Amino acid sequence: MYAWPCAVVLAQYLWVHRRSLRGKRVLEIGAGVSLPGVVAAKCGAEVTLSDSEELPPCLQRCRSSCRANRLPHVPVIGLTWGRVSPQLLALAPVDIILGSDVFFDPKDFEDILTTVYFLLEKNPHAQFWTTYQVRSADWSIEALLCKWKLKTIHIPLHSFSADKEHLASSSLPGRHTIEMMIISLA
């Protein structure tokens, strides 16, 4: 478990937009070490972190990140993509959904977008802010975005100073090709 390059890029976007985060209700899906969610919480957002309910070590890593960053009040819940669970149904309203590098395995793309669509339907003004690493030209979510009637806005990395090999005194994102987009209901 470590911070993936996409997490650093999404955290940079959050930092640049920190003034707009205060009081926003934010859910991070597939949080892992929770870098974007922790940054959002430090910027004043009301954050809930989530990772697969089938991966207790991931949920524990989220809790550890919160403790290490003096954020013991941040809730951590188990949400498995593509599954309508009591935790998903009980979620409070959200304004922003975060996901860094959740589109890493094509077999999960539909489950991710099913969950995101469900959340956006419940919260029609919410947006899904996501970064992903380009791993193959053959992997695309375009058809699924059309199927679920979702629109996307591509966010150029240079618009928030994330088009560098090193961000925030780290060696990430390195030479990886990272993209960012904001997804919402069409």
JSON list of C-alpha atoms in Angstrom, two decimals:
[
{"chain": "A", "resi": 1, "resn": "MET", "atom": "CA", "xyz": [0.00, 0.00, 0.00]},
{"chain": "A", "resi": 2, "resn": "TYR", "atom": "CA", "xyz": [1.49, 3.29, -1.10]},
{"chain": "A", "resi": 3, "resn": "ALA", "atom": "CA", "xyz": [0.46, 6.56, -2.73]},
{"chain": "A", "resi": 4, "resn": "TRP", "atom": "CA", "xyz": [0.05, 5.98, -6.46]},
{"chain": "A", "resi": 5, "resn": "PRO", "atom": "CA", "xyz": [1.07, 8.72, -8.91]},
{"chain": "A", "resi": 6, "resn": "CYS", "atom": "CA", "xyz": [-2.59, 9.55, -9.59]},
{"chain": "A", "resi": 7, "resn": "ALA", "atom": "CA", "xyz": [-3.20, 10.25, -5.90]},
{"chain": "A", "resi": 8, "resn": "VAL", "atom": "CA", "xyz": [-0.51, 12.94, -5.86]},
{"chain": "A", "resi": 9, "resn": "VAL", "atom": "CA", "xyz": [-2.01, 14.58, -8.96]},
{"chain": "A", "resi": 10, "resn": "LEU", "atom": "CA", "xyz": [-5.55, 14.56, -7.51]},
{"chain": "A", "resi": 11, "resn": "ALA", "atom": "CA", "xyz": [-4.21, 15.88, -4.19]},
{"chain": "A", "resi": 12, "resn": "GLN", "atom": "CA", "xyz": [-2.54, 18.73, -6.12]},
{"chain": "A", "resi": 13, "resn": "TYR", "atom": "CA", "xyz": [-5.90, 19.56, -7.76]},
{"chain": "A", "resi": 14, "resn": "LEU", "atom": "CA", "xyz": [-7.59, 19.60, -4.35]},
{"chain": "A", "resi": 15, "resn": "TRP", "atom": "CA", "xyz": [-4.86, 21.82, -2.92]},
{"chain": "A", "resi": 16, "resn": "VAL", "atom": "CA", "xyz": [-5.16, 24.33, -5.76]},
{"chain": "A", "resi": 17, "resn": "HIS", "atom": "CA", "xyz": [-8.96, 24.39, -5.21]},
{"chain": "A", "resi": 18, "resn": "ARG", "atom": "CA", "xyz": [-8.74, 24.27, -1.40]},
{"chain": "A", "resi": 19, "resn": "ARG", "atom": "CA", "xyz": [-10.81, 27.42, -0.84]},
{"chain": "A", "resi": 20, "resn": "SER", "atom": "CA", "xyz": [-13.79, 25.81, -2.56]},
{"chain": "A", "resi": 21, "resn": "LEU", "atom": "CA", "xyz": [-13.59, 22.64, -0.41]},
{"chain": "A", "resi": 22, "resn": "ARG", "atom": "CA", "xyz": [-14.49, 24.11, 3.00]},
{"chain": "A", "resi": 23, "resn": "GLY", "atom": "CA", "xyz": [-17.79, 22.57, 4.12]},
{"chain": "A", "resi": 24, "resn": "LYS", "atom": "CA", "xyz": [-18.16, 20.37, 1.01]},
{"chain": "A", "resi": 25, "resn": "ARG", "atom": "CA", "xyz": [-19.27, 16.79, 1.59]},
{"chain": "A", "resi": 26, "resn": "VAL", "atom": "CA", "xyz": [-16.66, 14.55, -0.01]},
{"chain": "A", "resi": 27, "resn": "LEU", "atom": "CA", "xyz": [-16.55, 10.78, -0.50]},
{"chain": "A", "resi": 28, "resn": "GLU", "atom": "CA", "xyz": [-13.34, 9.12, -1.64]},
{"chain": "A", "resi": 29, "resn": "ILE", "atom": "CA", "xyz": [-13.87, 5.72, -3.27]},
{"chain": "A", "resi": 30, "resn": "GLY", "atom": "CA", "xyz": [-11.06, 3.16, -3.53]},
{"chain": "A", "resi": 31, "resn": "ALA", "atom": "CA", "xyz": [-9.20, 5.34, -1.05]},
{"chain": "A", "resi": 32, "resn": "GLY", "atom": "CA", "xyz": [-6.25, 3.06, -0.19]},
{"chain": "A", "resi": 33, "resn": "VAL", "atom": "CA", "xyz": [-3.79, 5.28, 1.69]},
{"chain": "A", "resi": 34, "resn": "SER", "atom": "CA", "xyz": [-6.33, 8.12, 1.30]},
{"chain": "A", "resi": 35, "resn": "LEU", "atom": "CA", "xyz": [-4.03, 10.94, 0.19]},
{"chain": "A", "resi": 36, "resn": "PRO", "atom": "CA", "xyz": [-6.73, 12.92, -1.71]},
{"chain": "A", "resi": 37, "resn": "GLY", "atom": "CA", "xyz": [-9.29, 12.42, 1.06]},
{"chain": "A", "resi": 38, "resn": "VAL", "atom": "CA", "xyz": [-6.82, 13.47, 3.75]},
{"chain": "A", "resi": 39, "resn": "VAL", "atom": "CA", "xyz": [-5.93, 16.61, 1.76]},
{"chain": "A", "resi": 40, "resn": "ALA", "atom": "CA", "xyz": [-9.64, 17.43, 1.31]},
{"chain": "A", "resi": 41, "resn": "ALA", "atom": "CA", "xyz": [-10.24, 16.97, 5.06]},
{"chain": "A", "resi": 42, "resn": "LYS", "atom": "CA", "xyz": [-7.25, 19.18, 5.90]},
{"chain": "A", "resi": 43, "resn": "CYS", "atom": "CA", "xyz": [-8.78, 21.81, 3.58]},
{"chain": "A", "resi": 44, "resn": "GLY", "atom": "CA", "xyz": [-12.03, 21.82, 5.57]},
{"chain": "A", "resi": 45, "resn": "ALA", "atom": "CA", "xyz": [-14.18, 19.33, 3.65]},
{"chain": "A", "resi": 46, "resn": "GLU", "atom": "CA", "xyz": [-16.42, 16.87, 5.47]},
{"chain": "A", "resi": 47, "resn": "VAL", "atom": "CA", "xyz": [-14.82, 13.66, 4.20]},
{"chain": "A", "resi": 48, "resn": "THR", "atom": "CA", "xyz": [-15.83, 10.01, 4.25]},
{"chain": "A", "resi": 49, "resn": "LEU", "atom": "CA", "xyz": [-13.24, 7.50, 3.07]},
{"chain": "A", "resi": 50, "resn": "SER", "atom": "CA", "xyz": [-14.18, 4.19, 1.51]},
{"chain": "A", "resi": 51, "resn": "ASP", "atom": "CA", "xyz": [-12.56, 1.13, 0.08]},
{"chain": "A", "resi": 52, "resn": "SER", "atom": "CA", "xyz": [-13.77, -2.39, -0.65]},
{"chain": "A", "resi": 53, "resn": "GLU", "atom": "CA", "xyz": [-15.65, -4.03, 2.19]},
{"chain": "A", "resi": 54, "resn": "GLU", "atom": "CA", "xyz": [-13.93, -7.23, 1.01]},
{"chain": "A", "resi": 55, "resn": "LEU", "atom": "CA", "xyz": [-10.48, -5.81, 1.81]},
{"chain": "A", "resi": 56, "resn": "PRO", "atom": "CA", "xyz": [-10.25, -5.10, 5.57]},
{"chain": "A", "resi": 57, "resn": "PRO", "atom": "CA", "xyz": [-6.51, -4.25, 5.31]},
{"chain": "A", "resi": 58, "resn": "CYS", "atom": "CA", "xyz": [-7.41, -1.41, 2.91]},
{"chain": "A", "resi": 59, "resn": "LEU", "atom": "CA", "xyz": [-9.99, -0.06, 5.35]},
{"chain": "A", "resi": 60, "resn": "GLN", "atom": "CA", "xyz": [-7.42, -0.30, 8.13]},
{"chain": "A", "resi": 61, "resn": "ARG", "atom": "CA", "xyz": [-4.92, 1.62, 5.97]},
{"chain": "A", "resi": 62, "resn": "CYS", "atom": "CA", "xyz": [-7.53, 4.40, 5.56]},
{"chain": "A", "resi": 63, "resn": "ARG", "atom": "CA", "xyz": [-7.95, 4.56, 9.35]},
{"chain": "A", "resi": 64, "resn": "SER", "atom": "CA", "xyz": [-4.17, 4.60, 9.85]},
{"chain": "A", "resi": 65, "resn": "SER", "atom": "CA", "xyz": [-3.82, 7.49, 7.41]},
{"chain": "A", "resi": 66, "resn": "CYS", "atom": "CA", "xyz": [-6.47, 9.41, 9.33]},
{"chain": "A", "resi": 67, "resn": "ARG", "atom": "CA", "xyz": [-4.72, 8.81, 12.65]},
{"chain": "A", "resi": 68, "resn": "ALA", "atom": "CA", "xyz": [-1.32, 9.75, 11.22]},
{"chain": "A", "resi": 69, "resn": "ASN", "atom": "CA", "xyz": [-2.79, 13.02, 9.95]},
{"chain": "A", "resi": 70, "resn": "ARG", "atom": "CA", "xyz": [-4.70, 13.85, 13.14]},
{"chain": "A", "resi": 71, "resn": "LEU", "atom": "CA", "xyz": [-8.09, 13.23, 11.53]},
{"chain": "A", "resi": 72, "resn": "PRO", "atom": "CA", "xyz": [-9.64, 10.64, 13.86]},
{"chain": "A", "resi": 73, "resn": "HIS", "atom": "CA", "xyz": [-13.17, 11.95, 13.16]},
{"chain": "A", "resi": 74, "resn": "VAL", "atom": "CA", "xyz": [-13.09, 11.02, 9.44]},
{"chain": "A", "resi": 75, "resn": "PRO", "atom": "CA", "xyz": [-15.41, 8.04, 8.88]},
{"chain": "A", "resi": 76, "resn": "VAL", "atom": "CA", "xyz": [-14.12, 5.01, 6.98]},
{"chain": "A", "resi": 77, "resn": "ILE", "atom": "CA", "xyz": [-16.67, 2.68, 5.40]},
{"chain": "A", "resi": 78, "resn": "GLY", "atom": "CA", "xyz": [-16.61, -0.43, 3.26]},
{"chain": "A", "resi": 79, "resn": "LEU", "atom": "CA", "xyz": [-18.06, 0.10, -0.23]},
{"chain": "A", "resi": 80, "resn": "THR", "atom": "CA", "xyz": [-17.57, -2.48, -2.94]},
{"chain": "A", "resi": 81, "resn": "TRP", "atom": "CA", "xyz": [-17.94, -1.15, -6.48]},
{"chain": "A", "resi": 82, "resn": "GLY", "atom": "CA", "xyz": [-21.01, -2.42, -8.30]},
{"chain": "A", "resi": 83, "resn": "ARG", "atom": "CA", "xyz": [-22.71, -3.64, -5.12]},
{"chain": "A", "resi": 84, "resn": "VAL", "atom": "CA", "xyz": [-25.70, -1.91, -3.56]},
{"chain": "A", "resi": 85, "resn": "SER", "atom": "CA", "xyz": [-25.00, -2.38, 0.12]},
{"chain": "A", "resi": 86, "resn": "PRO", "atom": "CA", "xyz": [-26.53, -0.99, 3.32]},
{"chain": "A", "resi": 87, "resn": "GLN", "atom": "CA", "xyz": [-23.45, 1.28, 3.63]},
{"chain": "A", "resi": 88, "resn": "LEU", "atom": "CA", "xyz": [-24.04, 2.69, 0.14]},
{"chain": "A", "resi": 89, "resn": "LEU", "atom": "CA", "xyz": [-27.74, 3.21, 0.78]},
{"chain": "A", "resi": 90, "resn": "ALA", "atom": "CA", "xyz": [-27.06, 4.91, 4.12]},
{"chain": "A", "resi": 91, "resn": "LEU", "atom": "CA", "xyz": [-24.50, 7.40, 2.80]},
{"chain": "A", "resi": 92, "resn": "ALA", "atom": "CA", "xyz": [-25.20, 11.02, 3.62]},
{"chain": "A", "resi": 93, "resn": "PRO", "atom": "CA", "xyz": [-25.47, 13.43, 0.67]},
{"chain": "A", "resi": 94, "resn": "VAL", "atom": "CA", "xyz": [-22.21, 14.23, -1.13]},
{"chain": "A", "resi": 95, "resn": "ASP", "atom": "CA", "xyz": [-21.00, 17.13, -3.24]},
{"chain": "A", "resi": 96, "resn": "ILE", "atom": "CA", "xyz": [-17.79, 15.60, -4.57]},
{"chain": "A", "resi": 97, "resn": "ILE", "atom": "CA", "xyz": [-16.74, 11.99, -5.14]},
{"chain": "A", "resi": 98, "resn": "LEU", "atom": "CA", "xyz": [-13.00, 11.43, -5.41]},
{"chain": "A", "resi": 99, "resn": "GLY", "atom": "CA", "xyz": [-11.27, 8.52, -7.10]},
{"chain": "A", "resi": 100, "resn": "SER", "atom": "CA", "xyz": [-7.55, 8.33, -7.83]},
{"chain": "A", "resi": 101, "resn": "ASP", "atom": "CA", "xyz": [-6.45, 5.52, -10.14]},
{"chain": "A", "resi": 102, "resn": "VAL", "atom": "CA", "xyz": [-9.67, 3.57, -9.69]},
{"chain": "A", "resi": 103, "resn": "PHE", "atom": "CA", "xyz": [-9.70, 2.85, -13.45]},
{"chain": "A", "resi": 104, "resn": "PHE", "atom": "CA", "xyz": [-6.70, 0.50, -13.31]},
{"chain": "A", "resi": 105, "resn": "ASP", "atom": "CA", "xyz": [-8.36, -2.80, -14.28]},
{"chain": "A", "resi": 106, "resn": "PRO", "atom": "CA", "xyz": [-10.87, -2.90, -17.16]},
{"chain": "A", "resi": 107, "resn": "LYS", "atom": "CA", "xyz": [-12.88, -5.65, -15.48]},
{"chain": "A", "resi": 108, "resn": "ASP", "atom": "CA", "xyz": [-13.83, -3.12, -12.78]},
{"chain": "A", "resi": 109, "resn": "PHE", "atom": "CA", "xyz": [-14.74, -0.18, -15.04]},
{"chain": "A", "resi": 110, "resn": "GLU", "atom": "CA", "xyz": [-18.47, -0.96, -15.23]},
{"chain": "A", "resi": 111, "resn": "ASP", "atom": "CA", "xyz": [-18.75, -1.63, -11.48]},
{"chain": "A", "resi": 112, "resn": "ILE", "atom": "CA", "xyz": [-17.03, 1.67, -10.71]},
{"chain": "A", "resi": 113, "resn": "LEU", "atom": "CA", "xyz": [-19.31, 3.63, -13.02]},
{"chain": "A", "resi": 114, "resn": "THR", "atom": "CA", "xyz": [-22.38, 1.79, -11.71]},
{"chain": "A", "resi": 115, "resn": "THR", "atom": "CA", "xyz": [-21.49, 2.97, -8.20]},
{"chain": "A", "resi": 116, "resn": "VAL", "atom": "CA", "xyz": [-20.64, 6.50, -9.36]},
{"chain": "A", "resi": 117, "resn": "TYR", "atom": "CA", "xyz": [-23.91, 6.70, -11.34]},
{"chain": "A", "resi": 118, "resn": "PHE", "atom": "CA", "xyz": [-25.89, 5.57, -8.29]},
{"chain": "A", "resi": 119, "resn": "LEU", "atom": "CA", "xyz": [-24.21, 8.28, -6.18]},
{"chain": "A", "resi": 120, "resn": "LEU", "atom": "CA", "xyz": [-24.76, 10.97, -8.82]},
{"chain": "A", "resi": 121, "resn": "GLU", "atom": "CA", "xyz": [-28.42, 10.00, -9.19]},
{"chain": "A", "resi": 122, "resn": "LYS", "atom": "CA", "xyz": [-28.81, 10.39, -5.41]},
{"chain": "A", "resi": 123, "resn": "ASN", "atom": "CA", "xyz": [-26.84, 13.66, -5.55]},
{"chain": "A", "resi": 124, "resn": "PRO", "atom": "CA", "xyz": [-27.62, 15.25, -8.96]},
{"chain": "A", "resi": 125, "resn": "HIS", "atom": "CA", "xyz": [-25.37, 18.28, -8.40]},
{"chain": "A", "resi": 126, "resn": "ALA", "atom": "CA", "xyz": [-22.38, 16.19, -7.30]},
{"chain": "A", "resi": 127, "resn": "GLN", "atom": "CA", "xyz": [-19.29, 15.60, -9.41]},
{"chain": "A", "resi": 128, "resn": "PHE", "atom": "CA", "xyz": [-16.81, 12.73, -9.63]},
{"chain": "A", "resi": 129, "resn": "TRP", "atom": "CA", "xyz": [-13.24, 14.09, -9.68]},
{"chain": "A", "resi": 130, "resn": "THR", "atom": "CA", "xyz": [-10.92, 11.36, -10.89]},
{"chain": "A", "resi": 131, "resn": "THR", "atom": "CA", "xyz": [-7.35, 10.88, -12.04]},
{"chain": "A", "resi": 132, "resn": "TYR", "atom": "CA", "xyz": [-6.13, 7.83, -13.89]},
{"chain": "A", "resi": 133, "resn": "GLN", "atom": "CA", "xyz": [-2.92, 6.51, -15.36]},
{"chain": "A", "resi": 134, "resn": "VAL", "atom": "CA", "xyz": [-2.96, 5.78, -19.08]},
{"chain": "A", "resi": 135, "resn": "ARG", "atom": "CA", "xyz": [-1.90, 2.13, -19.23]},
{"chain": "A", "resi": 136, "resn": "SER", "atom": "CA", "xyz": [-3.25, 1.05, -22.63]},
{"chain": "A", "resi": 137, "resn": "ALA", "atom": "CA", "xyz": [-4.77, 2.82, -25.60]},
{"chain": "A", "resi": 138, "resn": "ASP", "atom": "CA", "xyz": [-7.25, -0.06, -25.77]},
{"chain": "A", "resi": 139, "resn": "TRP", "atom": "CA", "xyz": [-8.73, 0.69, -22.33]},
{"chain": "A", "resi": 140, "resn": "SER", "atom": "CA", "xyz": [-11.53, 3.23, -22.43]},
{"chain": "A", "resi": 141, "resn": "ILE", "atom": "CA", "xyz": [-14.59, 4.15, -20.41]},
{"chain": "A", "resi": 142, "resn": "GLU", "atom": "CA", "xyz": [-16.17, 6.19, -23.23]},
{"chain": "A", "resi": 143, "resn": "ALA", "atom": "CA", "xyz": [-18.81, 3.58, -24.12]},
{"chain": "A", "resi": 144, "resn": "LEU", "atom": "CA", "xyz": [-19.70, 3.14, -20.45]},
{"chain": "A", "resi": 145, "resn": "LEU", "atom": "CA", "xyz": [-20.02, 6.91, -19.98]},
{"chain": "A", "resi": 146, "resn": "CYS", "atom": "CA", "xyz": [-22.55, 6.94, -22.84]},
{"chain": "A", "resi": 147, "resn": "LYS", "atom": "CA", "xyz": [-24.36, 3.90, -21.46]},
{"chain": "A", "resi": 148, "resn": "TRP", "atom": "CA", "xyz": [-24.76, 5.52, -18.04]},
{"chain": "A", "resi": 149, "resn": "LYS", "atom": "CA", "xyz": [-25.52, 8.96, -19.54]},
{"chain": "A", "resi": 150, "resn": "LEU", "atom": "CA", "xyz": [-22.55, 10.60, -17.89]},
{"chain": "A", "resi": 151, "resn": "LYS", "atom": "CA", "xyz": [-20.60, 13.55, -19.24]},
{"chain": "A", "resi": 152, "resn": "THR", "atom": "CA", "xyz": [-16.95, 14.25, -18.72]},
{"chain": "A", "resi": 153, "resn": "ILE", "atom": "CA", "xyz": [-14.77, 17.33, -18.70]},
{"chain": "A", "resi": 154, "resn": "HIS", "atom": "CA", "xyz": [-11.06, 16.77, -19.25]},
{"chain": "A", "resi": 155, "resn": "ILE", "atom": "CA", "xyz": [-8.93, 18.85, -16.87]},
{"chain": "A", "resi": 156, "resn": "PRO", "atom": "CA", "xyz": [-5.50, 19.67, -18.32]},
{"chain": "A", "resi": 157, "resn": "LEU", "atom": "CA", "xyz": [-2.77, 19.01, -15.75]},
{"chain": "A", "resi": 158, "resn": "HIS", "atom": "CA", "xyz": [-1.02, 22.28, -16.57]},
{"chain": "A", "resi": 159, "resn": "SER", "atom": "CA", "xyz": [-4.14, 24.15, -15.39]},
{"chain": "A", "resi": 160, "resn": "PHE", "atom": "CA", "xyz": [-3.26, 23.22, -11.80]},
{"chain": "A", "resi": 161, "resn": "SER", "atom": "CA", "xyz": [0.53, 22.90, -12.11]},
{"chain": "A", "resi": 162, "resn": "ALA", "atom": "CA", "xyz": [0.51, 19.09, -12.12]},
{"chain": "A", "resi": 163, "resn": "ASP", "atom": "CA", "xyz": [2.28, 18.65, -15.44]},
{"chain": "A", "resi": 164, "resn": "LYS", "atom": "CA", "xyz": [5.64, 18.06, -13.77]},
{"chain": "A", "resi": 165, "resn": "GLU", "atom": "CA", "xyz": [7.55, 14.90, -12.91]},
{"chain": "A", "resi": 166, "resn": "HIS", "atom": "CA", "xyz": [7.72, 15.84, -9.22]},
{"chain": "A", "resi": 167, "resn": "LEU", "atom": "CA", "xyz": [4.92, 17.33, -7.10]},
{"chain": "A", "resi": 168, "resn": "ALA", "atom": "CA", "xyz": [4.90, 18.45, -3.48]},
{"chain": "A", "resi": 169, "resn": "SER", "atom": "CA", "xyz": [8.53, 17.47, -2.87]},
{"chain": "A", "resi": 170, "resn": "SER", "atom": "CA", "xyz": [7.83, 13.86, -3.87]},
{"chain": "A", "resi": 171, "resn": "SER", "atom": "CA", "xyz": [9.19, 11.81, -6.76]},
{"chain": "A", "resi": 172, "resn": "LEU", "atom": "CA", "xyz": [5.62, 11.33, -8.00]},
{"chain": "A", "resi": 173, "resn": "PRO", "atom": "CA", "xyz": [3.98, 11.27, -10.46]},
{"chain": "A", "resi": 174, "resn": "GLY", "atom": "CA", "xyz": [7.27, 10.58, -12.21]},
{"chain": "A", "resi": 175, "resn": "ARG", "atom": "CA", "xyz": [7.10, 9.89, -15.93]},
{"chain": "A", "resi": 176, "resn": "HIS", "atom": "CA", "xyz": [3.66, 8.28, -15.84]},
{"chain": "A", "resi": 177, "resn": "THR", "atom": "CA", "xyz": [0.98, 9.62, -18.15]},
{"chain": "A", "resi": 178, "resn": "ILE", "atom": "CA", "xyz": [-1.78, 10.83, -15.84]},
{"chain": "A", "resi": 179, "resn": "GLU", "atom": "CA", "xyz": [-5.12, 12.27, -16.91]},
{"chain": "A", "resi": 180, "resn": "MET", "atom": "CA", "xyz": [-7.83, 14.03, -14.90]},
{"chain": "A", "resi": 181, "resn": "MET", "atom": "CA", "xyz": [-11.50, 14.38, -15.58]},
{"chain": "A", "resi": 182, "resn": "ILE", "atom": "CA", "xyz": [-14.65, 15.50, -13.85]},
{"chain": "A", "resi": 183, "resn": "ILE", "atom": "CA", "xyz": [-17.68, 13.28, -14.45]},
{"chain": "A", "resi": 184, "resn": "SER", "atom": "CA", "xyz": [-21.26, 14.33, -13.82]},
{"chain": "A", "resi": 185, "resn": "LEU", "atom": "CA", "xyz": [-24.78, 13.47, -14.98]},
{"chain": "A", "resi": 186, "resn": "ALA", "atom": "CA", "xyz": [-25.39, 14.37, -18.63]}
]
